[in-house]
Amino acid sequence: MNSISAIHHLYAYEDGDTITPGMGIQIDAGYGLHQYFNPTTKTVVATDFTQHPAVLYPQAYSSKQGRIIVPETVGQQWYYNNISSEGAITENGAVKAKWASIFELTTVQANGSTFPALRIKGNLASENDYTDKYIYYSSTSQGKAFTCQQLIPIQAAVGDTHKVLISVEGESGSGDNVLSNDNDWIRYTAILQLAGQPVLSGVTYTFQRLVNGVWQTINHVAGLTEISGNTFKVYNAAVEGIEEFRCVATYNSKGYTEVFQATDIHDPYYIEDGCSIVGDAVNVGETATFNPKVYDRSSGEVSTGWIFIYTLLKRSDGSVITDINVNALTYENINRYGGINVRIEAIK
C-alpha cells in the first residue's frame, strides 16, 4: 500500500501547482523569535535581537517541481507589519533609512541554493509597543506571485509564561526542515522556556507523530527516529510527504505543547490539494473547500485510484478536531479554533 500526505495551512495555491510559502529561520541555539518585554524595567527579557540576531529567508515549496524554489529578485520586497508602501522595509534593493537600525539585508545558503534574507538586529518590542509583529516577503517564481510571512510574538514578561521552543537543524544547515537529496536528516531540539528563559531542570520531553488522526509517542529507532533527551532526529526513510509532529514538555505535572513539521521531497508522487482559498485567510462568509489530486512527479500526469483521508488539527497545539469535518471549514469554525491545519493523506 502506498501512502503520501500533505498539510494545508491555507496558504497560496496556483492551478496545477501548490506553492506553500514558508520562512526559514536562523538564530543562535537556544533562542527563538519570541520577545518578552518587562514593563517594569522597560527592557527586553528575551530574545534580545541586539545580542542574538535572527535571520529570516523565504522557503517557498513547489509541489509540482518537488523542491524549494529560489525567488526571482526583480520586484522582491520585505515588509514590516503590513504589505504596503508604509510597511516596506526595502526600497530600490536597500533597507530604508528609518529601518536601518533594526534590519539589514543578507543572504543564506540552504538546500544547495542562495536565498535572499533579512537580519533582525534590533528589538521590535519597545516601551510604547509590545504587540505581535509580522515580517512579510513577497516575490515571484516563474511569474507566480507568493508571499511568505513570519510572526514575531511579543508579550509582557510574566512569571508563569511557558512556551516550548523548537530549534531546527538539517544536515545542510540551521533552519532546514526539508528532507531532500542535500538533506538526509533533520534534528529538532526542544527547550521549555519560562518568560523567555530556559528551564534547565525538572523537564521531561516526549515526541509524538500524528498517525491516523491520533498522536502516538515516537520510539528511538536507529537510522529512522532517534531520540535523546530533548532532541529528536528524523531521517528521510521515516517521512512520507509532509508529516506532523509535536513535542510535549512536562514540568511540575503540567504539559506544554509545540507542533512542527517535516517535509520529504524524495517522493515520486505529490498531492495538489485543490484548495478554493487563495491566500492564508478565510474571510467572513467564505468556506474553504478541497478537491485534491495526486500527480506523478516524473511525468506531471494525474495518478488515479487514490483515496483521500482528511484530519483537522488546531494550529496552536495540534489537537485533533472531531466536531467538524473538511466540508465545514467556514470562517466561523476556523476563527473558533484560532486557525486549522488540514492534513490530507492519499492512500492507494
CSV table of C-alpha atoms in Angstrom, one decimal:
chain,number,residue,atom,x,y,z
A,1,MET,CA,0.0,0.0,0.0
A,2,ASN,CA,1.3,3.5,-1.0
A,3,SER,CA,0.6,6.4,1.3
A,4,ILE,CA,1.6,10.1,0.9
A,5,SER,CA,0.4,13.2,2.7
A,6,ALA,CA,0.2,16.9,2.6
A,7,ILE,CA,-0.7,19.6,5.1
A,8,HIS,CA,-2.5,22.8,4.1
A,9,HIS,CA,-2.2,25.9,6.3
A,10,LEU,CA,-4.5,27.9,4.0
A,11,TYR,CA,-1.5,29.4,2.1
A,12,ALA,CA,-1.3,30.5,-1.5
A,13,TYR,CA,-2.3,28.0,-4.2
A,14,GLU,CA,-1.9,28.1,-8.0
A,15,ASP,CA,-3.8,26.0,-10.5
A,16,GLY,CA,-1.7,23.0,-11.4
A,17,ASP,CA,0.8,23.6,-8.6
A,18,THR,CA,0.8,24.3,-4.9
A,19,ILE,CA,3.3,26.8,-3.7
A,20,THR,CA,3.5,26.7,0.0
A,21,PRO,CA,5.2,29.8,1.3
A,22,GLY,CA,7.3,29.3,4.4
A,23,MET,CA,10.0,31.2,6.2
A,24,GLY,CA,13.3,29.7,7.2
A,25,ILE,CA,14.9,30.9,10.4
A,26,GLN,CA,18.5,31.0,11.6
A,27,ILE,CA,19.2,32.1,15.2
A,28,ASP,CA,21.6,31.2,18.0
A,29,ALA,CA,20.9,27.8,19.5
A,30,GLY,CA,18.5,28.0,22.5
A,31,TYR,CA,16.9,31.2,21.3
A,32,GLY,CA,13.6,31.8,19.4
A,33,LEU,CA,11.8,34.7,17.7
A,34,HIS,CA,9.5,35.2,20.8
A,35,GLN,CA,10.3,38.5,22.5
A,36,TYR,CA,9.3,39.1,26.2
A,37,PHE,CA,9.2,42.7,27.4
A,38,ASN,CA,9.4,43.7,31.0
A,39,PRO,CA,7.1,46.7,31.5
A,40,THR,CA,8.7,47.5,34.9
A,41,THR,CA,12.3,47.6,33.8
A,42,LYS,CA,11.3,48.6,30.2
A,43,THR,CA,13.7,46.1,28.8
A,44,VAL,CA,13.5,43.1,26.5
A,45,VAL,CA,14.0,40.0,28.7
A,46,ALA,CA,14.4,37.5,25.8
A,47,THR,CA,15.1,37.2,22.9
A,48,ASP,CA,17.3,40.3,22.7
A,49,PHE,CA,17.9,40.6,18.9
A,50,THR,CA,20.8,43.0,19.5
A,51,GLN,CA,22.6,40.1,21.2
A,52,HIS,CA,21.1,37.3,19.2
A,53,PRO,CA,20.1,38.5,15.7
A,54,ALA,CA,17.6,36.4,13.8
A,55,VAL,CA,17.8,35.8,10.0
A,56,LEU,CA,14.7,35.1,8.0
A,57,TYR,CA,14.7,33.8,4.5
A,58,PRO,CA,11.9,32.6,2.1
A,59,GLN,CA,11.4,28.9,1.8
A,60,ALA,CA,8.6,28.5,-0.7
A,61,TYR,CA,7.9,24.9,-1.7
A,62,SER,CA,6.6,24.0,-5.2
A,63,SER,CA,4.8,20.6,-5.0
A,64,LYS,CA,4.9,20.3,-8.8
A,65,GLN,CA,8.6,20.9,-9.0
A,66,GLY,CA,9.3,19.0,-5.8
A,67,ARG,CA,11.7,21.5,-4.4
A,68,ILE,CA,12.2,24.7,-2.5
A,69,ILE,CA,12.2,27.4,-5.2
A,70,VAL,CA,14.6,30.4,-5.3
A,71,PRO,CA,12.6,33.6,-5.7
A,72,GLU,CA,13.0,36.0,-8.6
A,73,THR,CA,14.9,39.0,-7.4
A,74,VAL,CA,13.1,41.5,-9.7
A,75,GLY,CA,10.2,43.0,-7.7
A,76,GLN,CA,11.0,41.2,-4.4
A,77,GLN,CA,10.2,43.1,-1.2
A,78,TRP,CA,10.3,42.8,2.6
A,79,TYR,CA,7.5,44.3,4.7
A,80,TYR,CA,7.1,45.0,8.4
A,81,ASN,CA,3.5,44.5,9.8
A,82,ASN,CA,1.6,45.4,6.6
A,83,ILE,CA,2.1,44.9,2.9
A,84,SER,CA,2.0,48.4,1.7
A,85,SER,CA,4.4,51.3,0.9
A,86,GLU,CA,4.2,52.3,4.5
A,87,GLY,CA,5.3,48.9,5.7
A,88,ALA,CA,8.0,48.4,3.1
A,89,ILE,CA,11.4,47.7,4.7
A,90,THR,CA,13.3,48.0,1.5
A,91,GLU,CA,13.4,50.4,-1.4
A,92,ASN,CA,15.5,50.1,-4.6
A,93,GLY,CA,17.2,47.0,-3.2
A,94,ALA,CA,18.3,48.5,0.1
A,95,VAL,CA,16.9,48.9,3.6
A,96,LYS,CA,15.1,52.2,4.1
A,97,ALA,CA,16.9,54.7,6.4
A,98,LYS,CA,14.2,54.6,9.0
A,99,TRP,CA,14.7,50.8,9.4
A,100,ALA,CA,18.5,50.6,9.1
A,101,SER,CA,19.0,50.3,12.9
A,102,ILE,CA,16.7,47.2,13.1
A,103,PHE,CA,17.0,45.4,9.8
A,104,GLU,CA,19.7,44.6,7.2
A,105,LEU,CA,19.8,42.6,4.0
A,106,THR,CA,21.9,39.5,3.7
A,107,THR,CA,21.8,36.0,2.0
A,108,VAL,CA,21.6,32.4,3.3
A,109,GLN,CA,22.9,29.2,1.8
A,110,ALA,CA,20.3,26.4,2.2
A,111,ASN,CA,19.2,23.4,0.2
A,112,GLY,CA,22.1,23.9,-2.2
A,113,SER,CA,20.9,27.4,-3.2
A,114,THR,CA,21.4,31.0,-2.2
A,115,PHE,CA,18.3,32.8,-0.8
A,116,PRO,CA,17.7,36.5,0.0
A,117,ALA,CA,17.5,37.1,3.7
A,118,LEU,CA,16.6,39.7,6.3
A,119,ARG,CA,18.6,40.0,9.5
A,120,ILE,CA,16.7,41.3,12.5
A,121,LYS,CA,19.4,43.1,14.6
A,122,GLY,CA,17.3,45.4,16.6
A,123,ASN,CA,14.4,44.7,19.1
A,124,LEU,CA,10.9,45.0,17.8
A,125,ALA,CA,9.4,45.3,21.4
A,126,SER,CA,9.5,48.7,23.0
A,127,GLU,CA,8.2,50.6,25.9
A,128,ASN,CA,5.3,52.0,23.9
A,129,ASP,CA,4.6,49.0,21.8
A,130,TYR,CA,4.9,45.3,22.7
A,131,THR,CA,2.3,43.8,20.4
A,132,ASP,CA,2.9,40.9,18.0
A,133,LYS,CA,4.7,41.8,14.8
A,134,TYR,CA,4.8,40.2,11.3
A,135,ILE,CA,7.6,40.1,8.7
A,136,TYR,CA,6.5,39.5,5.1
A,137,TYR,CA,8.5,38.7,2.0
A,138,SER,CA,6.9,38.9,-1.4
A,139,SER,CA,8.3,37.8,-4.8
A,140,THR,CA,7.5,35.6,-7.8
A,141,SER,CA,8.6,32.3,-9.3
A,142,GLN,CA,8.1,31.8,-13.0
A,143,GLY,CA,5.7,34.7,-12.9
A,144,LYS,CA,3.6,33.2,-10.0
A,145,ALA,CA,3.4,35.6,-7.0
A,146,PHE,CA,3.7,34.4,-3.5
A,147,THR,CA,4.1,35.9,0.0
A,148,CYS,CA,5.9,34.4,2.9
A,149,GLN,CA,5.1,35.6,6.4
A,150,GLN,CA,6.6,35.1,9.9
A,151,LEU,CA,5.1,36.0,13.2
A,152,ILE,CA,7.3,37.6,15.9
A,153,PRO,CA,5.3,37.0,19.1
A,154,ILE,CA,5.7,39.8,21.6
A,155,GLN,CA,4.2,39.9,25.1
A,156,ALA,CA,4.8,41.2,28.6
A,157,ALA,CA,7.1,39.1,30.7
A,158,VAL,CA,5.1,37.4,33.5
A,159,GLY,CA,6.2,34.7,35.9
A,160,ASP,CA,4.1,31.9,34.6
A,161,THR,CA,4.5,32.3,30.8
A,162,HIS,CA,5.7,28.9,29.5
A,163,LYS,CA,6.5,28.1,25.9
A,164,VAL,CA,8.2,25.2,24.1
A,165,LEU,CA,10.9,26.4,21.7
A,166,ILE,CA,11.8,24.1,18.8
A,167,SER,CA,15.2,24.7,17.2
A,168,VAL,CA,15.7,23.1,13.8
A,169,GLU,CA,18.9,21.9,12.2
A,170,GLY,CA,19.2,19.9,8.9
A,171,GLU,CA,22.2,18.1,7.5
A,172,SER,CA,22.6,21.1,5.2
A,173,GLY,CA,22.4,23.7,7.9
A,174,SER,CA,20.4,25.6,10.5
A,175,GLY,CA,16.7,26.1,10.0
A,176,ASP,CA,16.3,23.4,7.2
A,177,ASN,CA,13.3,21.1,7.8
A,178,VAL,CA,13.0,19.7,4.2
A,179,LEU,CA,14.4,16.3,3.5
A,180,SER,CA,16.0,16.3,0.1
A,181,ASN,CA,19.0,15.0,-1.9
A,182,ASP,CA,21.1,17.5,0.0
A,183,ASN,CA,19.5,16.9,3.4
A,184,ASP,CA,19.0,13.3,4.7
A,185,TRP,CA,18.1,14.2,8.3
A,186,ILE,CA,16.6,16.9,10.5
A,187,ARG,CA,17.3,17.4,14.2
A,188,TYR,CA,14.8,19.1,16.4
A,189,THR,CA,15.8,20.4,19.8
A,190,ALA,CA,13.1,21.4,22.3
A,191,ILE,CA,13.6,23.8,25.2
A,192,LEU,CA,10.9,24.8,27.6
A,193,GLN,CA,11.1,28.5,28.4
A,194,LEU,CA,9.7,30.4,31.3
A,195,ALA,CA,9.2,34.1,30.3
A,196,GLY,CA,11.8,33.6,27.7
A,197,GLN,CA,14.4,32.0,29.9
A,198,PRO,CA,15.2,28.2,29.5
A,199,VAL,CA,14.0,25.8,32.2
A,200,LEU,CA,17.2,23.8,32.7
A,201,SER,CA,16.0,21.0,35.1
A,202,GLY,CA,12.8,19.1,36.1
A,203,VAL,CA,11.5,18.9,32.5
A,204,THR,CA,10.7,15.7,30.6
A,205,TYR,CA,10.2,15.8,26.8
A,206,THR,CA,8.0,13.4,24.7
A,207,PHE,CA,7.9,13.5,20.9
A,208,GLN,CA,4.8,12.4,19.1
A,209,ARG,CA,3.7,11.7,15.5
A,210,LEU,CA,0.2,12.1,14.1
A,211,VAL,CA,-0.9,8.6,12.9
A,212,ASN,CA,-4.4,8.1,11.6
A,213,GLY,CA,-5.7,11.1,13.5
A,214,VAL,CA,-4.1,10.1,16.8
A,215,TRP,CA,-0.9,11.4,18.4
A,216,GLN,CA,1.4,8.5,19.1
A,217,THR,CA,4.6,8.5,21.1
A,218,ILE,CA,7.7,8.1,18.9
A,219,ASN,CA,10.3,5.4,19.8
A,220,HIS,CA,14.0,5.6,19.3
A,221,VAL,CA,14.9,3.6,16.2
A,222,ALA,CA,18.5,4.0,14.9
A,223,GLY,CA,18.6,5.5,11.4
A,224,LEU,CA,14.9,6.4,11.4
A,225,THR,CA,13.7,8.3,14.5
A,226,GLU,CA,16.4,8.9,17.1
A,227,ILE,CA,15.5,10.5,20.4
A,228,SER,CA,17.9,11.6,23.1
A,229,GLY,CA,16.5,13.8,25.9
A,230,ASN,CA,15.2,16.9,24.4
A,231,THR,CA,16.4,16.2,20.8
A,232,PHE,CA,14.6,14.3,18.0
A,233,LYS,CA,16.4,13.3,14.8
A,234,VAL,CA,14.3,12.1,11.9
A,235,TYR,CA,15.7,10.6,8.7
A,236,ASN,CA,14.1,10.6,5.2
A,237,ALA,CA,13.1,6.9,5.4
A,238,ALA,CA,10.7,7.8,8.3
A,239,VAL,CA,8.8,10.6,6.5
A,240,GLU,CA,6.3,10.4,3.6
A,241,GLY,CA,5.3,13.7,2.1
A,242,ILE,CA,4.6,16.2,4.9
A,243,GLU,CA,4.4,14.7,8.4
A,244,GLU,CA,3.1,16.4,11.5
A,245,PHE,CA,5.0,16.1,14.8
A,246,ARG,CA,4.8,17.6,18.2
A,247,CYS,CA,6.7,17.9,21.5
A,248,VAL,CA,5.1,17.7,24.9
A,249,ALA,CA,7.3,19.2,27.7
A,250,THR,CA,6.1,18.2,31.1
A,251,TYR,CA,7.1,20.4,34.0
A,252,ASN,CA,5.6,20.5,37.5
A,253,SER,CA,2.9,18.0,36.3
A,254,LYS,CA,1.7,20.3,33.5
A,255,GLY,CA,2.2,19.7,29.8
A,256,TYR,CA,3.2,22.3,27.3
A,257,THR,CA,3.0,21.5,23.6
A,258,GLU,CA,4.6,22.7,20.3
A,259,VAL,CA,3.7,21.4,16.9
A,260,PHE,CA,6.3,21.1,14.0
A,261,GLN,CA,6.5,19.5,10.6
A,262,ALA,CA,9.0,17.7,8.4
A,263,THR,CA,8.8,17.5,4.6
A,264,ASP,CA,10.3,14.8,2.3
A,265,ILE,CA,10.6,15.8,-1.3
A,266,HIS,CA,12.1,12.5,-2.5
A,267,ASP,CA,8.7,11.0,-3.1
A,268,PRO,CA,7.7,10.2,-6.7
A,269,TYR,CA,4.2,11.4,-6.1
A,270,TYR,CA,2.8,14.7,-4.7
A,271,ILE,CA,-0.6,16.0,-3.7
A,272,GLU,CA,-2.2,19.0,-5.3
A,273,ASP,CA,-4.8,19.9,-2.6
A,274,GLY,CA,-7.1,22.0,-4.8
A,275,CYS,CA,-7.9,24.5,-2.1
A,276,SER,CA,-10.6,27.1,-3.1
A,277,ILE,CA,-8.9,29.8,-1.0
A,278,VAL,CA,-6.1,31.9,-2.4
A,279,GLY,CA,-4.0,33.2,0.5
A,280,ASP,CA,-3.9,32.3,4.1
A,281,ALA,CA,-7.2,33.8,5.4
A,282,VAL,CA,-10.8,32.7,5.1
A,283,ASN,CA,-13.0,35.8,5.1
A,284,VAL,CA,-16.4,36.3,6.6
A,285,GLY,CA,-19.0,34.4,4.5
A,286,GLU,CA,-16.3,32.1,2.9
A,287,THR,CA,-15.8,28.4,3.2
A,288,ALA,CA,-12.6,26.7,2.3
A,289,THR,CA,-13.1,23.5,0.1
A,290,PHE,CA,-10.6,20.9,-1.2
A,291,ASN,CA,-10.5,19.0,-4.4
A,292,PRO,CA,-7.2,17.1,-4.2
A,293,LYS,CA,-5.4,15.2,-6.9
A,294,VAL,CA,-2.2,13.1,-6.9
A,295,TYR,CA,0.4,13.8,-9.6
A,296,ASP,CA,3.3,11.7,-10.8
A,297,ARG,CA,6.3,14.0,-10.3
A,298,SER,CA,8.3,12.4,-13.2
A,299,SER,CA,5.6,12.8,-15.9
A,300,GLY,CA,3.4,15.6,-14.4
A,301,GLU,CA,0.3,13.5,-15.1
A,302,VAL,CA,-2.6,12.8,-12.7
A,303,SER,CA,-2.3,9.5,-10.9
A,304,THR,CA,-5.7,7.8,-10.3
A,305,GLY,CA,-7.0,5.3,-7.8
A,306,TRP,CA,-6.1,7.2,-4.6
A,307,ILE,CA,-8.4,7.6,-1.6
A,308,PHE,CA,-8.1,10.8,0.4
A,309,ILE,CA,-8.4,11.0,4.2
A,310,TYR,CA,-8.6,14.4,6.0
A,311,THR,CA,-7.5,15.2,9.5
A,312,LEU,CA,-8.2,18.6,11.0
A,313,LEU,CA,-5.9,20.0,13.7
A,314,LYS,CA,-5.8,23.1,15.9
A,315,ARG,CA,-2.9,25.2,14.9
A,316,SER,CA,-2.0,26.1,18.5
A,317,ASP,CA,-1.3,22.6,19.9
A,318,GLY,CA,-2.1,20.1,17.1
A,319,SER,CA,-5.1,18.6,18.9
A,320,VAL,CA,-7.4,16.7,16.6
A,321,ILE,CA,-10.7,18.4,15.8
A,322,THR,CA,-13.6,15.9,15.7
A,323,ASP,CA,-16.8,18.0,15.9
A,324,ILE,CA,-16.5,19.3,12.3
A,325,ASN,CA,-15.3,17.8,9.1
A,326,VAL,CA,-13.5,19.1,6.0
A,327,ASN,CA,-16.8,20.3,4.5
A,328,ALA,CA,-17.3,22.7,7.4
A,329,LEU,CA,-14.3,24.9,7.1
A,330,THR,CA,-16.2,28.2,7.4
A,331,TYR,CA,-14.9,31.5,8.6
A,332,GLU,CA,-16.8,30.9,11.9
A,333,ASN,CA,-15.3,27.5,12.5
A,334,ILE,CA,-11.7,28.5,11.6
A,335,ASN,CA,-12.0,31.6,13.8
A,336,ARG,CA,-13.4,29.5,16.7
A,337,TYR,CA,-10.4,27.2,16.7
A,338,GLY,CA,-7.9,30.0,16.2
A,339,GLY,CA,-6.8,28.5,12.8
A,340,ILE,CA,-7.0,25.0,11.4
A,341,ASN,CA,-4.3,22.8,9.7
A,342,VAL,CA,-5.8,20.5,7.1
A,343,ARG,CA,-3.8,17.3,6.7
A,344,ILE,CA,-4.6,15.3,3.6
A,345,GLU,CA,-3.4,11.7,3.2
A,346,ALA,CA,-3.6,9.9,-0.1
A,347,ILE,CA,-3.7,6.1,0.1
A,348,LYS,CA,-3.6,3.6,-2.8
